[in-house]
């Protein structure tokens, strides 16, 4: 199979997938090694940038997906309307930041940092799949431990939790404990 045919196949796989595709998944599907797939994706990314297309292939949440360039968002918003269901409140963003930087973390630890009851915000984030329960802390009461999900990474355009800026770079400190 030619490299152009493989590029087309990889492009269509990324296009039709409803979530980011990992290099391993693509490599298994097209029966090529990771390096070949990585080269193909890099070639596609370069082509999209040089052709000045309104969309591009972005690495996010451990895989690759199509995304539109930010300058086209006004027209996309007109097409889909302002999706109020996809916006996060200030309290939700604050809670997500605490969880992301301190995970796994209990509700009480979150509330200690925020200084307010966070149960309703946490429940909404669980319901909307921005956070998930990842076990229990081995202390009296065995409280749930929370972590951010793939949806969090997608929403904020992060490939992994390691892509968060360091707290000291933001002028903040990690207050866990």
mmCIF file with all atom_site columns, N, CA and C in Angstrom, residues 4 30 32 42 56 63 69 88 92 96 98-99 106-107 112-113 143 147 150 158 167:
data_model
loop_
_atom_site.group_PDB
_atom_site.id
_atom_site.type_symbol
_atom_site.label_atom_id
_atom_site.label_alt_id
_atom_site.label_comp_id
_atom_site.label_asym_id
_atom_site.label_entity_id
_atom_site.label_seq_id
_atom_site.pdbx_PDB_ins_code
_atom_site.Cartn_x
_atom_site.Cartn_y
_atom_site.Cartn_z
_atom_site.occupancy
_atom_site.B_iso_or_equiv
_atom_site.pdbx_formal_charge
_atom_site.auth_seq_id
_atom_site.auth_comp_id
_atom_site.auth_asym_id
_atom_site.auth_atom_id
_atom_site.pdbx_PDB_model_num
ATOM 1  N N  . UNK A 1 4   ? 0.579   7.491  0.344  1.00 0.00 ? 4   UNK A N  1
ATOM 2  C CA . UNK A 1 4   ? -0.588  8.358  0.142  1.00 0.00 ? 4   UNK A CA 1
ATOM 3  C C  . UNK A 1 4   ? -1.882  7.654  0.511  1.00 0.00 ? 4   UNK A C  1
ATOM 4  N N  . UNK A 1 30  ? -4.264  -0.164 10.876 1.00 0.00 ? 30  UNK A N  1
ATOM 5  C CA . UNK A 1 30  ? -3.630  -0.167 9.548  1.00 0.00 ? 30  UNK A CA 1
ATOM 6  C C  . UNK A 1 30  ? -2.441  -1.136 9.472  1.00 0.00 ? 30  UNK A C  1
ATOM 7  N N  . UNK A 1 32  ? 0.581   -1.140 10.889 1.00 0.00 ? 32  UNK A N  1
ATOM 8  C CA . UNK A 1 32  ? 1.893   -0.504 10.727 1.00 0.00 ? 32  UNK A CA 1
ATOM 9  C C  . UNK A 1 32  ? 2.440   -0.211 12.109 1.00 0.00 ? 32  UNK A C  1
ATOM 10 N N  . UNK A 1 42  ? 2.138   13.344 11.336 1.00 0.00 ? 42  UNK A N  1
ATOM 11 C CA . UNK A 1 42  ? 2.934   14.580 11.213 1.00 0.00 ? 42  UNK A CA 1
ATOM 12 C C  . UNK A 1 42  ? 2.794   15.158 9.805  1.00 0.00 ? 42  UNK A C  1
ATOM 13 N N  . UNK A 1 56  ? -7.669  21.431 11.634 1.00 0.00 ? 56  UNK A N  1
ATOM 14 C CA . UNK A 1 56  ? -6.354  20.810 11.740 1.00 0.00 ? 56  UNK A CA 1
ATOM 15 C C  . UNK A 1 56  ? -6.468  19.556 12.576 1.00 0.00 ? 56  UNK A C  1
ATOM 16 N N  . UNK A 1 63  ? -4.623  11.157 22.152 1.00 0.00 ? 63  UNK A N  1
ATOM 17 C CA . UNK A 1 63  ? -4.894  10.728 20.783 1.00 0.00 ? 63  UNK A CA 1
ATOM 18 C C  . UNK A 1 63  ? -4.981  11.903 19.838 1.00 0.00 ? 63  UNK A C  1
ATOM 19 N N  . UNK A 1 69  ? -10.034 25.847 13.681 1.00 0.00 ? 69  UNK A N  1
ATOM 20 C CA . UNK A 1 69  ? -9.210  26.961 14.135 1.00 0.00 ? 69  UNK A CA 1
ATOM 21 C C  . UNK A 1 69  ? -10.094 27.957 14.876 1.00 0.00 ? 69  UNK A C  1
ATOM 22 N N  . UNK A 1 88  ? -18.976 26.027 31.798 1.00 0.00 ? 88  UNK A N  1
ATOM 23 C CA . UNK A 1 88  ? -18.708 25.675 33.192 1.00 0.00 ? 88  UNK A CA 1
ATOM 24 C C  . UNK A 1 88  ? -18.749 26.933 34.049 1.00 0.00 ? 88  UNK A C  1
ATOM 25 N N  . UNK A 1 92  ? -17.266 25.548 39.189 1.00 0.00 ? 92  UNK A N  1
ATOM 26 C CA . UNK A 1 92  ? -16.907 24.278 38.554 1.00 0.00 ? 92  UNK A CA 1
ATOM 27 C C  . UNK A 1 92  ? -15.464 24.311 38.057 1.00 0.00 ? 92  UNK A C  1
ATOM 28 N N  . UNK A 1 96  ? -12.549 21.947 39.354 1.00 0.00 ? 96  UNK A N  1
ATOM 29 C CA . UNK A 1 96  ? -11.789 21.137 38.401 1.00 0.00 ? 96  UNK A CA 1
ATOM 30 C C  . UNK A 1 96  ? -10.294 21.388 38.519 1.00 0.00 ? 96  UNK A C  1
ATOM 31 N N  . UNK A 1 98  ? -8.645  22.377 41.164 1.00 0.00 ? 98  UNK A N  1
ATOM 32 C CA . UNK A 1 98  ? -8.175  21.763 42.411 1.00 0.00 ? 98  UNK A CA 1
ATOM 33 C C  . UNK A 1 98  ? -8.008  20.258 42.229 1.00 0.00 ? 98  UNK A C  1
ATOM 34 N N  . UNK A 1 99  ? -8.990  19.628 41.593 1.00 0.00 ? 99  UNK A N  1
ATOM 35 C CA . UNK A 1 99  ? -8.906  18.182 41.379 1.00 0.00 ? 99  UNK A CA 1
ATOM 36 C C  . UNK A 1 99  ? -7.744  17.847 40.448 1.00 0.00 ? 99  UNK A C  1
ATOM 37 N N  . UNK A 1 106 ? -10.061 13.984 47.919 1.00 0.00 ? 106 UNK A N  1
ATOM 38 C CA . UNK A 1 106 ? -11.393 13.776 48.492 1.00 0.00 ? 106 UNK A CA 1
ATOM 39 C C  . UNK A 1 106 ? -12.202 15.078 48.461 1.00 0.00 ? 106 UNK A C  1
ATOM 40 N N  . UNK A 1 107 ? -13.505 14.928 48.656 1.00 0.00 ? 107 UNK A N  1
ATOM 41 C CA . UNK A 1 107 ? -14.384 16.107 48.697 1.00 0.00 ? 107 UNK A CA 1
ATOM 42 C C  . UNK A 1 107 ? -13.991 17.038 49.839 1.00 0.00 ? 107 UNK A C  1
ATOM 43 N N  . UNK A 1 112 ? -11.782 22.123 51.781 1.00 0.00 ? 112 UNK A N  1
ATOM 44 C CA . UNK A 1 112 ? -10.804 22.829 52.609 1.00 0.00 ? 112 UNK A CA 1
ATOM 45 C C  . UNK A 1 112 ? -10.088 23.899 51.777 1.00 0.00 ? 112 UNK A C  1
ATOM 46 N N  . UNK A 1 113 ? -9.746  23.554 50.542 1.00 0.00 ? 113 UNK A N  1
ATOM 47 C CA . UNK A 1 113 ? -9.064  24.514 49.669 1.00 0.00 ? 113 UNK A CA 1
ATOM 48 C C  . UNK A 1 113 ? -9.994  25.613 49.179 1.00 0.00 ? 113 UNK A C  1
ATOM 49 N N  . UNK A 1 143 ? -13.542 8.049  52.386 1.00 0.00 ? 143 UNK A N  1
ATOM 50 C CA . UNK A 1 143 ? -14.169 8.940  51.394 1.00 0.00 ? 143 UNK A CA 1
ATOM 51 C C  . UNK A 1 143 ? -13.702 8.624  49.971 1.00 0.00 ? 143 UNK A C  1
ATOM 52 N N  . UNK A 1 147 ? -10.828 12.139 40.389 1.00 0.00 ? 147 UNK A N  1
ATOM 53 C CA . UNK A 1 147 ? -9.852  12.450 39.341 1.00 0.00 ? 147 UNK A CA 1
ATOM 54 C C  . UNK A 1 147 ? -10.597 13.077 38.173 1.00 0.00 ? 147 UNK A C  1
ATOM 55 N N  . UNK A 1 150 ? -11.199 12.040 30.711 1.00 0.00 ? 150 UNK A N  1
ATOM 56 C CA . UNK A 1 150 ? -10.818 12.363 29.333 1.00 0.00 ? 150 UNK A CA 1
ATOM 57 C C  . UNK A 1 150 ? -11.619 13.571 28.837 1.00 0.00 ? 150 UNK A C  1
ATOM 58 N N  . UNK A 1 158 ? -6.113  19.510 26.330 1.00 0.00 ? 158 UNK A N  1
ATOM 59 C CA . UNK A 1 158 ? -4.882  18.959 26.895 1.00 0.00 ? 158 UNK A CA 1
ATOM 60 C C  . UNK A 1 158 ? -4.672  17.536 26.400 1.00 0.00 ? 158 UNK A C  1
ATOM 61 N N  . UNK A 1 167 ? 2.110   25.028 38.762 1.00 0.00 ? 167 UNK A N  1
ATOM 62 C CA . UNK A 1 167 ? 1.487   26.001 39.662 1.00 0.00 ? 167 UNK A CA 1
ATOM 63 C C  . UNK A 1 167 ? 2.397   27.189 39.936 1.00 0.00 ? 167 UNK A C  1
#
